[in-house]
């Protein structure tokens, strides 16, 4: 979207978002440490660094669930869009919470001894038994993935890694999630007898799975893959596309097309936003441009280019109508190719 | 269909309503989650590490099988350095002497340990008559105990909690550094006891036993006493994961 890369593109929403996220994080850590200290009030009854380390660990786990839930929630209900808008900052914040947790664990449990702290904590022990598995290694693996994600989160990388690689890299979050579950199961759950944490984690895993499944089912039922006759795929009656909005259809090759109506013209573009893969078909025409629902990148419907000074280009698709029914050509045009579109009569029918 | 939310434009009313509900809900949820998880943590146990004021103890210094002071008051106090290091090096030449030591007490369930001050002021030889520098465990009986190997210093108060899986890496590091391996187990009356563990006569544990630190283990060996300190002696093969 931007011509020159900036560190971060700030606006009021992002600032408010970050303030809320930071505030929630502080509330969490303070509440955790306060309860820990109040329950064990004798001086030094619990070691404060350990308490803070554990607070940060649990906080990171909760944040991870929130981050992973935002995507499918927005799929299911577009009113969650404001949560999604600045999810990236939430991700980076989350990474720093993890980092601090690991830093304290390494320093406190691995430090003050006769070995390098990192070696002492991560490589310093092992055991033949299942209960003896060094759970810190799982945490370390997850942290490495989060580091990669946080450090490539800037738009610079989205562009230069190509969307495909970027998406692949960022799908590793699910591997990291599994590693974190293992980190907790082979770590703290081996000593803590309370059933609260295992219950919460079970609820978390099941909740996230259910949300992702529901969102997937919803998306497929909204835009099932259509078979093509002579290379053209049926979209449906033009009258069913709301003004300024799109209808999304799936092609047999897995691509999705957003068929937009702007006034009395219908045109089609790819459903995938080049920024971070947002669903363009769930956006709307704002100021004459298709606007992505995720972060507001904009594209001209006529040729899939971003308005100057921006230089993004996305693939377009040819459309035709037959008795008021819109068809889209199954082959995408090169990004930035102008299309004719079709004109429909006011009221919808041709 | 509702209006589109675009981050850099004014937020539509429908989205605003969701934000007004979800943000406070998340904040309250966060605070409550933090509180219940913190409240569900196990008790760290009552261990005290008083680094506020140092104390002095006088008695005969033993350095074999482990640095300890047999005090005039009849206590057996293990001695360790500050941080995760044993006191063997500094005390070797004083073994068998009557000394006055200065340091910080660590205490748990009535068992005490001394964390020696740094520097030469930490010990004063009280008279020149040297006795034995080693002590044997007496009144030994064969035992078969189930428990957990902990590092004495952390468990006696340097870290809270200082046992369990989360503490394993730290415990292994501490024992490698020369802190005393102790077995957390219950006696016949159900009271916690913490015998010093000697494998093949030494508090330096072989790697295969180190692997089992902070896990449930079963140890077959002999239990005896040096003064009021329990000592559990066994050979390496006799420490096994529990249950097998
Ligand atoms: C190098 C990386 C890491 C190291 C060395 C590490 C180390 C530790 C240690 C020593 C504990 C204490 C276990 C106990 O008290 O029984 C712990 C707990 C925990 N860690 Fe990590 N960790 C790492 C990364 C992570 C990451 C990336 C997360 C992200 C979510 C995480 C989440 C947690 C959680 C949720 C707990 C349980 C806290 C509790 O309930 O007490 N850890 N970790
Ligand atoms: S994905 Fe970010 S604007 Fe489309």
Coordinates of C-alpha atoms and ligand atoms in Angstrom, one line a residue:
Chain A
X1 CA 0.0 0.0 0.0
X2 CA 2.7 2.5 0.9
X3 CA 5.4 3.7 -1.4
X4 CA 8.1 4.0 1.2
X5 CA 8.4 1.6 4.0
X6 CA 7.8 3.1 7.4
X7 CA 8.6 1.4 10.7
X8 CA 4.9 1.2 11.5
X9 CA 2.0 3.0 9.9
X10 CA 0.3 4.6 12.9
X11 CA -3.2 5.9 13.3
X12 CA -5.6 6.4 16.1
X13 CA -7.1 3.0 16.0
X14 CA -3.8 1.3 16.2
X15 CA -2.8 3.4 19.2
X16 CA -6.0 2.7 21.0
X17 CA -5.6 -1.0 20.2
X18 CA -2.1 -1.2 21.5
X19 CA -3.1 0.7 24.6
X20 CA -5.9 -1.8 25.3
X21 CA -3.6 -4.8 24.6
X22 CA -0.8 -3.4 26.8
X23 CA -3.3 -2.6 29.5
X24 CA -4.9 -6.1 29.5
X25 CA -1.4 -7.6 29.7
X26 CA -0.5 -5.4 32.7
X27 CA -3.8 -6.3 34.4
X28 CA -3.0 -10.0 34.0
X29 CA 0.5 -9.9 35.3
X30 CA -0.4 -7.6 38.3
X31 CA -3.4 -9.7 39.2
X32 CA -1.4 -12.9 39.0
X33 CA 1.5 -11.7 41.1
X34 CA -0.8 -10.0 43.6
X35 CA -2.8 -13.1 44.2
X36 CA 0.4 -15.2 44.4
X37 CA 1.9 -12.9 47.0
X38 CA -1.4 -12.5 49.0
X39 CA -1.8 -16.2 49.3
X40 CA 1.7 -16.6 50.5
X41 CA 2.3 -13.4 52.6
X42 CA 5.3 -14.5 54.7
X43 CA 8.4 -12.7 53.4
X44 CA 10.0 -14.7 50.7
X45 CA 7.4 -17.5 50.9
X46 CA 7.3 -17.6 47.2
X47 CA 10.2 -16.4 45.1
X48 CA 9.0 -13.3 43.2
X49 CA 11.0 -14.0 40.0
X50 CA 9.4 -17.4 39.8
X51 CA 6.0 -15.9 40.3
X52 CA 6.6 -13.3 37.6
X53 CA 8.0 -15.9 35.3
X54 CA 4.9 -18.1 35.7
X55 CA 2.6 -15.1 35.3
X56 CA 4.2 -14.2 32.0
X57 CA 4.0 -17.9 30.9
X58 CA 0.3 -18.1 31.6
X59 CA -0.3 -14.6 30.2
X60 CA 1.4 -15.7 26.9
X61 CA -0.7 -18.8 26.7
X62 CA -3.9 -16.8 27.1
X63 CA -2.8 -14.2 24.6
X64 CA -2.0 -17.0 22.1
X65 CA -5.5 -18.2 22.4
X66 CA -6.9 -14.7 21.8
X67 CA -4.7 -14.2 18.8
X68 CA -5.6 -17.6 17.3
X69 CA -9.3 -17.0 17.9
X70 CA -9.5 -13.6 16.2
X71 CA -9.2 -15.0 12.7
X72 CA -12.1 -17.5 12.8
X73 CA -14.2 -15.1 14.9
X74 CA -14.0 -12.5 12.2
X75 CA -14.8 -15.1 9.6
X76 CA -18.0 -15.9 11.5
X77 CA -18.9 -12.3 12.3
X78 CA -17.5 -9.3 10.5
X79 CA -18.1 -7.1 13.6
X80 CA -14.9 -8.6 15.1
X81 CA -13.0 -6.7 12.5
X82 CA -11.5 -4.1 14.9
X83 CA -9.8 -6.9 16.8
X84 CA -8.3 -8.2 13.7
X85 CA -7.1 -4.9 12.4
X86 CA -4.0 -4.7 14.4
X87 CA -3.5 -8.4 15.3
X88 CA 0.1 -8.0 14.2
X89 CA 1.0 -5.7 17.0
X90 CA -0.7 -8.2 19.4
X91 CA 1.5 -10.9 18.0
X92 CA 4.7 -8.8 18.5
X93 CA 3.6 -7.9 22.0
X94 CA 2.9 -11.6 22.7
X95 CA 6.4 -12.4 21.5
X96 CA 7.9 -10.1 24.0
X97 CA 5.9 -11.6 26.8
X98 CA 7.3 -15.1 25.8
X99 CA 10.8 -13.7 25.6
X100 CA 10.7 -12.2 29.1
X101 CA 9.2 -15.4 30.5
X102 CA 12.1 -17.4 28.9
X103 CA 14.6 -14.8 29.9
X104 CA 13.7 -15.1 33.6
X105 CA 13.5 -18.9 33.5
X106 CA 16.9 -19.1 31.9
X107 CA 18.4 -16.5 34.2
X108 CA 16.9 -17.8 37.5
X109 CA 16.9 -21.6 37.0
X110 CA 19.9 -21.7 34.7
X111 CA 22.0 -19.0 36.2
X112 CA 24.3 -18.7 39.3
X113 CA 25.9 -22.0 38.5
X114 CA 28.9 -23.8 37.1
X115 CA 27.5 -24.0 33.6
X116 CA 26.3 -21.6 30.9
X117 CA 22.7 -20.7 31.9
X118 CA 21.3 -21.6 28.5
X119 CA 23.0 -25.0 28.5
X120 CA 22.1 -25.6 32.1
X121 CA 18.4 -25.1 31.4
X122 CA 18.0 -26.4 27.9
X123 CA 20.7 -29.1 27.5
X124 CA 21.7 -29.8 31.1
X125 CA 19.4 -32.7 31.8
X126 CA 17.5 -35.4 30.2
X127 CA 16.0 -38.7 31.3
X128 CA 14.8 -42.0 30.0
X129 CA 11.5 -41.5 31.6
X130 CA 8.4 -39.9 30.0
X131 CA 8.0 -37.6 33.0
X132 CA 11.7 -36.6 32.7
X133 CA 11.5 -35.0 29.2
X134 CA 13.1 -31.6 29.2
X135 CA 9.9 -29.5 28.6
X136 CA 12.0 -26.4 28.2
X137 CA 13.0 -27.6 24.8
X138 CA 9.4 -27.4 23.6
X139 CA 9.2 -23.9 24.9
X140 CA 12.4 -23.0 23.2
X141 CA 11.2 -24.4 19.8
X142 CA 8.0 -22.4 20.1
X143 CA 9.9 -19.3 21.0
X144 CA 12.1 -19.7 17.9
X145 CA 9.0 -19.9 15.7
X146 CA 7.5 -16.8 17.4
X147 CA 10.7 -15.0 16.9
X148 CA 10.6 -15.8 13.1
X149 CA 7.0 -14.6 13.0
X150 CA 7.5 -11.4 15.0
X151 CA 10.7 -10.5 13.1
X152 CA 9.0 -11.0 9.6
X153 CA 5.8 -9.3 10.6
X154 CA 6.6 -6.0 8.9
X155 CA 5.2 -5.3 5.5
X156 CA 8.7 -5.3 4.1
X157 CA 8.8 -9.1 4.6
X158 CA 5.2 -9.7 3.4
X159 CA 6.3 -8.3 0.1
X160 CA 9.8 -9.7 -0.2
X161 CA 9.1 -13.2 1.1
X162 CA 6.2 -13.5 -1.3
X163 CA 2.8 -14.1 0.2
X164 CA 3.0 -17.8 -0.2
X165 CA 6.2 -18.2 1.9
X166 CA 5.0 -15.6 4.4
X167 CA 1.7 -17.5 4.8
X168 CA 3.6 -20.8 5.2
X169 CA 5.9 -19.3 7.8
X170 CA 3.0 -17.9 9.7
X171 CA 1.1 -21.2 9.6
X172 CA 3.9 -22.5 11.8
X173 CA 2.0 -20.8 14.6
X174 CA 0.0 -24.0 14.9
X175 CA 3.1 -26.1 15.3
X176 CA 4.2 -23.6 18.0
X177 CA 0.9 -23.9 19.6
X178 CA 1.3 -27.7 19.9
X179 CA 4.8 -27.2 21.2
X180 CA 3.4 -24.9 23.9
X181 CA 0.8 -27.4 24.9
X182 CA 3.6 -30.0 25.3
X183 CA 5.7 -27.4 27.2
X184 CA 2.9 -27.1 29.8
X185 CA 1.9 -30.8 29.9
X186 CA 5.5 -32.1 30.4
X187 CA 6.4 -29.1 32.6
X188 CA 4.1 -27.5 35.1
X189 CA 1.4 -30.2 34.9
X190 CA 3.9 -32.8 36.2
X191 CA 4.0 -31.0 39.5
X192 CA 0.9 -29.0 39.9
X193 CA -1.9 -31.2 41.3
X194 CA -4.8 -28.7 40.7
X195 CA -7.0 -29.7 37.8
X196 CA -7.6 -26.0 36.8
X197 CA -4.8 -25.6 34.4
X198 CA -5.3 -28.9 32.5
X199 CA -9.0 -28.1 32.3
X200 CA -8.4 -24.6 30.9
X201 CA -5.9 -26.0 28.4
X202 CA -8.4 -28.6 27.3
X203 CA -11.1 -26.0 26.9
X204 CA -8.7 -23.8 25.0
X205 CA -7.6 -26.5 22.5
X206 CA -11.2 -27.7 21.9
X207 CA -12.5 -24.1 21.6
X208 CA -9.9 -23.1 19.1
X209 CA -10.5 -26.3 17.1
X210 CA -14.3 -25.8 17.1
X211 CA -13.9 -22.1 16.0
X212 CA -11.6 -23.0 13.1
X213 CA -13.8 -25.8 12.0
X214 CA -16.9 -23.6 12.1
X215 CA -15.2 -20.9 10.2
X216 CA -14.0 -23.4 7.6
X217 CA -17.4 -24.9 7.1
X218 CA -19.0 -21.5 6.9
X219 CA -16.5 -20.4 4.2
X220 CA -17.0 -23.5 2.1
X221 CA -20.7 -23.3 2.3
X222 CA -20.6 -19.7 1.3
X223 CA -18.4 -20.2 -1.7
X224 CA -18.4 -23.9 -2.7
X225 CA -16.0 -24.8 -5.5
X226 CA -17.9 -24.6 -8.8
X227 CA -17.4 -26.8 -11.9
X228 CA -16.7 -24.8 -15.1
X229 CA -18.6 -25.3 -18.3
X230 CA -16.4 -24.1 -21.3
X231 CA -14.1 -22.4 -18.9
X232 CA -16.9 -20.2 -17.4
X233 CA -18.2 -20.6 -13.8
X234 CA -21.7 -19.6 -12.7
X235 CA -21.8 -17.0 -10.0
X236 CA -25.6 -16.5 -9.8
X237 CA -28.1 -13.8 -10.5
X238 CA -26.6 -10.3 -10.6
X239 CA -29.4 -9.1 -8.5
X240 CA -28.2 -11.1 -5.6
X241 CA -24.9 -9.2 -5.3
X242 CA -25.5 -6.4 -2.9
X243 CA -24.5 -2.9 -4.0
X244 CA -20.8 -2.2 -3.2
X245 CA -20.3 -5.7 -2.0
X246 CA -19.1 -9.0 -3.5
X247 CA -20.1 -12.6 -3.8
X248 CA -17.2 -15.0 -3.4
X249 CA -17.0 -18.2 -5.4
X250 CA -14.4 -21.0 -5.3
X251 CA -12.8 -22.4 -8.4
X252 CA -11.8 -26.0 -8.9
X253 CA -8.1 -25.1 -8.6
X254 CA -8.7 -23.8 -5.1
X255 CA -8.6 -20.1 -6.0
X256 CA -11.3 -17.8 -4.8
X257 CA -12.8 -15.0 -6.8
X258 CA -14.6 -11.9 -5.4
X259 CA -17.3 -10.8 -7.8
X260 CA -18.1 -7.2 -7.0
X261 CA -20.9 -5.0 -7.9
X262 CA -20.2 -1.3 -8.0
X263 CA -23.3 0.7 -9.1
X264 CA -24.5 -1.1 -12.2
X265 CA -21.2 -2.7 -13.1
X266 CA -20.1 -6.2 -12.1
X267 CA -16.4 -7.1 -12.2
X268 CA -14.3 -9.8 -10.6
X269 CA -10.9 -9.8 -8.8
X270 CA -9.0 -12.3 -6.8
X271 CA -10.3 -12.8 -3.2
X272 CA -6.7 -12.8 -1.8
X273 CA -5.3 -9.5 -0.6
X274 CA -1.6 -9.1 -1.4
X275 CA -1.0 -7.5 1.9
X276 CA -1.6 -10.4 4.3
X277 CA -4.0 -12.6 2.4
X278 CA -7.1 -10.9 3.8
X279 CA -10.5 -11.9 2.1
X280 CA -11.1 -9.1 -0.4
X281 CA -14.6 -10.4 -1.0
X282 CA -15.6 -9.6 2.5
X283 CA -14.6 -6.0 2.1
X284 CA -16.6 -3.3 0.3
X285 CA -16.3 -0.5 -2.2
X286 CA -15.2 2.6 -0.3
X287 CA -14.5 5.8 -2.2
X288 CA -14.7 3.9 -5.5
X289 CA -12.1 1.3 -4.5
X290 CA -12.5 -2.2 -3.2
X291 CA -11.3 -2.0 0.4
X292 CA -9.8 -5.0 2.2
X293 CA -11.6 -5.8 5.5
X294 CA -8.4 -6.6 7.3
X295 CA -6.2 -3.5 7.0
X296 CA -8.0 -1.4 4.4
X297 CA -5.7 -1.8 1.4
X298 CA -7.5 -0.5 -1.7
X299 CA -7.8 -1.6 -5.3
X300 CA -9.5 -0.3 -8.4
X301 CA -12.1 -2.8 -9.7
X302 CA -11.3 -2.0 -13.3
X303 CA -7.8 -3.3 -13.4
X304 CA -6.8 -4.5 -9.9
X305 CA -4.3 -1.8 -9.2
X306 CA -4.0 0.3 -6.1
X307 CA -4.7 4.0 -6.5
X308 CA -1.5 6.1 -6.8
X309 CA 0.9 6.6 -5.2
X310 CA 0.5 2.9 -4.3
X311 CA 1.7 0.2 -6.7
X312 CA 0.0 -3.1 -5.7
X313 CA -1.6 -5.1 -8.5
X314 CA -3.9 -8.1 -8.1
X315 CA -5.2 -10.6 -10.6
X316 CA -8.6 -9.7 -12.3
X317 CA -11.1 -12.1 -13.9
X318 CA -13.3 -11.7 -17.0
X319 CA -17.1 -11.8 -16.4
X320 CA -20.1 -12.2 -18.7
X321 CA -23.9 -12.4 -18.2
X322 CA -26.5 -14.7 -19.6
X323 CA -30.1 -13.9 -18.8
X324 CA -29.3 -12.0 -15.7
X325 CA -26.9 -14.7 -14.4
X326 CA -23.3 -13.7 -14.0
X327 CA -20.5 -16.0 -15.1
X328 CA -16.8 -15.6 -14.3
X329 CA -13.9 -17.0 -16.5
X330 CA -12.0 -19.7 -14.6
X331 CA -8.6 -18.3 -15.8
X332 CA -7.2 -15.4 -13.9
X333 CA -5.8 -12.4 -15.9
X334 CA -2.3 -11.2 -15.1
X335 CA -2.3 -8.8 -12.1
X336 CA -3.2 -5.3 -13.1
X337 CA -5.1 -6.3 -16.4
X338 CA -8.1 -4.1 -17.1
X339 CA -11.4 -5.8 -17.6
X340 CA -14.6 -4.7 -19.3
X341 CA -17.0 -6.0 -16.7
X342 CA -20.7 -6.2 -17.4
X343 CA -23.4 -3.6 -17.0
X344 CA -26.6 -4.6 -15.3
X345 CA -29.8 -2.6 -15.3
X346 CA -30.9 -0.7 -12.2
X347 CA -32.9 -3.1 -10.0
X348 CA -30.6 -5.9 -10.8
X349 CA -31.8 -7.7 -14.0
X350 CA -30.1 -7.3 -17.3
Chain B
X1 CA -25.4 -6.0 5.6
X2 CA -23.4 -4.0 8.1
X3 CA -21.0 -1.3 7.2
X4 CA -17.3 -2.1 6.5
X5 CA -14.8 -1.4 9.3
X6 CA -11.8 0.3 7.9
X7 CA -9.1 1.0 10.4
X8 CA -8.1 4.4 9.2
X9 CA -11.8 5.6 8.9
X10 CA -14.4 6.3 11.6
X11 CA -15.5 3.1 13.3
X12 CA -19.1 2.1 12.3
X13 CA -21.7 1.9 15.1
X14 CA -22.2 -1.9 14.8
X15 CA -18.4 -2.4 15.4
X16 CA -18.3 0.2 18.1
X17 CA -21.0 -1.7 20.0
X18 CA -19.0 -5.0 19.8
X19 CA -15.9 -3.2 21.0
X20 CA -17.7 -1.7 23.9
X21 CA -18.8 -5.1 25.1
X22 CA -15.8 -7.2 24.2
X23 CA -12.9 -5.0 25.5
X24 CA -14.2 -4.7 29.1
X25 CA -15.1 -8.4 28.9
X26 CA -11.6 -9.4 27.9
X27 CA -10.1 -7.2 30.6
X28 CA -12.3 -8.7 33.3
X29 CA -11.7 -12.2 31.9
X30 CA -8.0 -11.6 31.9
X31 CA -7.9 -10.5 35.6
X32 CA -10.1 -13.4 36.7
X33 CA -8.1 -16.0 34.8
X34 CA -4.8 -14.6 36.3
X35 CA -6.3 -14.7 39.8
X36 CA -7.7 -18.2 39.6
X37 CA -4.6 -19.7 38.0
X38 CA -2.3 -18.0 40.5
X39 CA -4.7 -19.2 43.3
X40 CA -4.5 -22.8 42.1
X41 CA -0.7 -23.0 42.5
X42 CA 0.5 -25.6 44.9
X43 CA 1.9 -24.5 48.3
X44 CA 5.6 -23.7 48.1
X45 CA 6.1 -25.0 51.6
X46 CA 7.6 -23.2 54.5
X47 CA 11.2 -22.7 53.8
X48 CA 13.1 -19.7 55.1
X49 CA 16.3 -18.2 53.6
X50 CA 17.2 -15.3 55.8
X51 CA 19.7 -13.2 54.0
X52 CA 18.8 -10.1 56.1
X53 CA 21.3 -10.8 59.0
X54 CA 24.1 -13.2 59.2
X55 CA 24.6 -15.6 62.1
X56 CA 27.5 -17.5 63.6
X57 CA 27.9 -21.1 64.6
X58 CA 30.7 -22.9 66.4
X59 CA 31.6 -26.6 66.2
X60 CA 33.8 -29.2 64.5
X61 CA 34.1 -28.9 60.7
X62 CA 33.7 -32.1 58.7
X63 CA 34.4 -32.1 54.9
X64 CA 33.9 -35.8 54.2
X65 CA 31.3 -37.0 53.1
X66 CA 30.1 -33.4 52.7
X67 CA 31.0 -30.1 54.3
X68 CA 29.1 -29.8 57.5
X69 CA 29.4 -28.4 61.0
X70 CA 28.8 -30.5 64.1
X71 CA 27.8 -27.6 66.3
X72 CA 28.4 -27.4 70.0
X73 CA 24.6 -27.2 70.4
X74 CA 24.4 -30.7 68.9
X75 CA 23.1 -29.8 65.4
X76 CA 24.5 -31.1 62.1
X77 CA 24.5 -28.3 59.6
X78 CA 25.4 -28.7 56.0
X79 CA 27.4 -25.9 54.6
X80 CA 27.2 -24.4 51.1
X81 CA 28.5 -21.3 49.3
X82 CA 26.5 -18.4 47.9
X83 CA 25.0 -19.2 44.5
X84 CA 24.9 -22.7 43.1
X85 CA 28.2 -23.9 44.4
X86 CA 29.4 -26.3 47.2
X87 CA 31.8 -25.1 49.9
X88 CA 34.3 -28.0 49.5
X89 CA 37.1 -25.9 48.1
X90 CA 37.2 -23.2 50.8
X91 CA 36.7 -25.5 53.7
X92 CA 39.0 -28.4 52.8
X93 CA 42.0 -27.2 54.8
X94 CA 39.9 -26.6 57.9
X95 CA 38.5 -30.1 58.1
X96 CA 38.6 -31.5 61.6
X97 CA 39.2 -28.1 63.2
X98 CA 37.0 -26.4 65.7
X99 CA 35.7 -23.3 63.9
X100 CA 33.3 -20.5 64.1
X101 CA 31.5 -19.9 60.8
X102 CA 29.5 -16.9 59.7
X103 CA 26.7 -17.1 57.1
X104 CA 23.0 -17.0 56.4
X105 CA 20.7 -19.8 57.7
X106 CA 18.4 -21.8 55.4
X107 CA 15.7 -23.7 57.1
X108 CA 12.8 -26.1 56.3
X109 CA 10.9 -28.4 58.5
X110 CA 13.4 -28.0 61.3
X111 CA 16.4 -28.8 59.2
X112 CA 19.0 -26.1 58.9
X113 CA 21.8 -25.3 56.5
X114 CA 24.5 -22.6 56.4
X115 CA 25.2 -20.4 53.4
X116 CA 28.7 -19.3 54.1
X117 CA 29.6 -15.6 53.7
X118 CA 32.1 -14.7 51.0
X119 CA 35.6 -13.7 52.0
X120 CA 38.0 -14.7 54.8
X121 CA 35.7 -13.3 57.5
X122 CA 33.4 -16.3 57.0
X123 CA 35.4 -18.6 59.3
X124 CA 37.7 -18.3 62.3
X125 CA 39.6 -21.3 63.7
X126 CA 38.7 -21.3 67.4
X127 CA 41.5 -23.5 68.8
X128 CA 44.4 -25.5 67.4
X129 CA 43.4 -29.0 68.3
X130 CA 42.5 -30.9 65.1
X131 CA 40.1 -33.8 65.2
X132 CA 38.7 -36.0 62.5
X133 CA 37.7 -34.4 59.2
X134 CA 35.3 -37.1 58.3
X135 CA 32.2 -38.6 59.8
X136 CA 30.6 -42.0 59.3
X137 CA 26.9 -42.5 59.4
X138 CA 26.0 -44.6 62.4
X139 CA 23.2 -46.9 63.4
X140 CA 22.7 -48.0 59.8
X141 CA 19.7 -50.0 58.6
X142 CA 18.7 -51.3 55.2
X143 CA 15.9 -49.3 53.7
X144 CA 13.8 -49.1 50.5
X145 CA 12.5 -45.6 50.1
X146 CA 10.3 -43.8 47.6
X147 CA 10.9 -40.1 47.2
X148 CA 12.4 -37.3 45.1
X149 CA 16.0 -36.2 44.9
X150 CA 16.1 -32.4 45.4
X151 CA 19.0 -30.0 45.7
X152 CA 19.2 -29.2 49.4
X153 CA 19.9 -25.5 49.1
X154 CA 17.0 -24.5 46.8
X155 CA 14.6 -26.8 48.6
X156 CA 15.6 -25.4 52.0
X157 CA 14.7 -22.0 50.9
X158 CA 16.9 -20.5 48.2
X159 CA 14.0 -21.1 45.7
X160 CA 10.4 -21.4 46.4
X161 CA 9.2 -23.8 45.2
X162 CA 12.5 -25.7 44.9
X163 CA 11.3 -29.1 43.9
X164 CA 9.3 -30.8 41.2
X165 CA 9.7 -31.0 37.4
X166 CA 9.8 -27.2 36.8
X167 CA 12.8 -27.1 39.1
X168 CA 14.6 -30.1 37.6
X169 CA 17.1 -28.2 35.4
X170 CA 18.0 -26.0 38.3
X171 CA 18.4 -28.9 40.7
X172 CA 20.6 -30.8 38.3
X173 CA 22.8 -27.7 37.8
X174 CA 23.0 -27.1 41.6
X175 CA 24.0 -30.7 42.3
X176 CA 26.6 -30.6 39.5
X177 CA 27.9 -27.4 41.2
X178 CA 28.4 -29.3 44.5
X179 CA 25.2 -28.6 46.4
X180 CA 24.0 -31.5 48.6
X181 CA 21.6 -34.0 46.9
X182 CA 18.9 -34.8 49.5
X183 CA 16.0 -37.2 49.3
X184 CA 12.6 -35.8 50.1
X185 CA 10.7 -38.7 51.6
X186 CA 8.4 -39.5 54.6
X187 CA 9.4 -41.5 57.6
X188 CA 7.2 -44.2 59.2
X189 CA 5.2 -41.6 61.1
X190 CA 4.4 -39.7 57.9
X191 CA 6.8 -36.8 58.7
X192 CA 8.9 -35.4 55.9
X193 CA 12.6 -36.2 56.3
X194 CA 15.5 -35.2 54.0
X195 CA 18.4 -37.5 54.2
X196 CA 21.6 -36.5 52.5
X197 CA 22.1 -38.8 49.5
X198 CA 25.5 -40.5 49.0
X199 CA 25.9 -42.6 45.9
X200 CA 29.0 -44.9 46.0
X201 CA 30.0 -42.9 49.1
X202 CA 29.9 -39.5 47.4
X203 CA 27.6 -36.6 47.1
X204 CA 28.7 -36.1 43.5
X205 CA 26.1 -38.0 41.6
X206 CA 26.8 -40.0 38.5
X207 CA 25.0 -38.9 35.3
X208 CA 22.5 -41.7 35.4
X209 CA 21.4 -40.7 38.8
X210 CA 21.4 -37.0 37.9
X211 CA 18.9 -37.8 35.2
X212 CA 16.5 -38.9 37.8
X213 CA 16.7 -35.8 40.0
X214 CA 13.3 -34.1 40.6
X215 CA 11.4 -37.2 39.5
X216 CA 9.8 -39.9 41.7
X217 CA 12.4 -42.5 42.5
X218 CA 12.8 -45.6 44.5
X219 CA 16.1 -46.1 46.3
X220 CA 17.4 -49.2 48.0
X221 CA 20.2 -48.5 50.4
X222 CA 21.2 -48.0 54.0
X223 CA 19.9 -45.2 56.2
X224 CA 22.1 -43.9 59.1
X225 CA 22.8 -40.8 61.0
X226 CA 25.6 -38.2 61.4
X227 CA 24.5 -36.4 64.5
X228 CA 21.0 -35.3 63.8
X229 CA 21.3 -35.6 60.0
X230 CA 19.9 -38.6 58.2
X231 CA 22.2 -40.0 55.5
X232 CA 21.0 -42.4 52.8
X233 CA 23.8 -44.4 51.2
X234 CA 23.4 -46.6 48.1
X235 CA 25.1 -47.5 44.8
X236 CA 24.2 -46.0 41.5
X237 CA 22.2 -48.9 40.2
X238 CA 19.9 -48.8 43.3
X239 CA 18.3 -45.5 42.2
X240 CA 15.4 -46.3 39.9
X241 CA 12.5 -44.4 38.4
X242 CA 9.3 -45.0 40.4
X243 CA 7.0 -46.7 39.5
X244 CA 9.4 -48.8 37.3
Ligands
LIG1 C1 13.3 -20.8 25.9 C2 12.0 -20.9 26.1 C3 11.3 -21.2 27.4 C4 11.8 -21.7 28.6 C5 13.3 -21.9 28.9 C6 10.7 -21.8 29.5 C7 10.8 -22.3 30.8 C8 9.7 -22.5 31.6 C9 9.8 -22.9 33.0 C10 11.1 -23.2 33.7 C11 8.6 -23.0 33.5 C12 8.2 -23.4 34.9 C13 7.5 -24.7 35.0 C14 7.1 -25.0 36.4 O1 7.0 -24.1 37.2 O2 6.8 -26.2 36.7 C15 7.7 -22.6 32.4 C16 6.3 -22.6 32.5 C17 5.4 -22.2 31.6 N1 5.8 -21.7 30.3 FE1 7.6 -21.6 29.6 N2 9.6 -21.5 28.8 C18 9.9 -21.1 27.5 C19 9.0 -20.6 26.6 C20 7.7 -20.5 26.7 C21 6.8 -20.0 25.7 C22 7.3 -19.5 24.3 C23 5.6 -20.0 26.2 C24 4.4 -19.4 25.4 C25 3.1 -19.5 25.7 C26 5.6 -20.6 27.5 C27 4.5 -20.8 28.4 C28 4.6 -21.3 29.6 C29 3.5 -21.6 30.5 C30 2.0 -21.4 30.1 C31 4.0 -22.1 31.7 C32 3.2 -22.6 32.9 C33 3.2 -21.5 33.9 C34 2.6 -21.9 35.2 O3 1.4 -22.3 35.3 O4 3.3 -22.0 36.2 N3 6.9 -20.9 27.8 N4 8.4 -22.3 31.3
LIG2 S1 -4.7 -8.2 4.3 FE1 -4.0 -6.4 5.1 S2 -5.2 -5.1 3.9 FE2 -5.7 -6.9 3.1

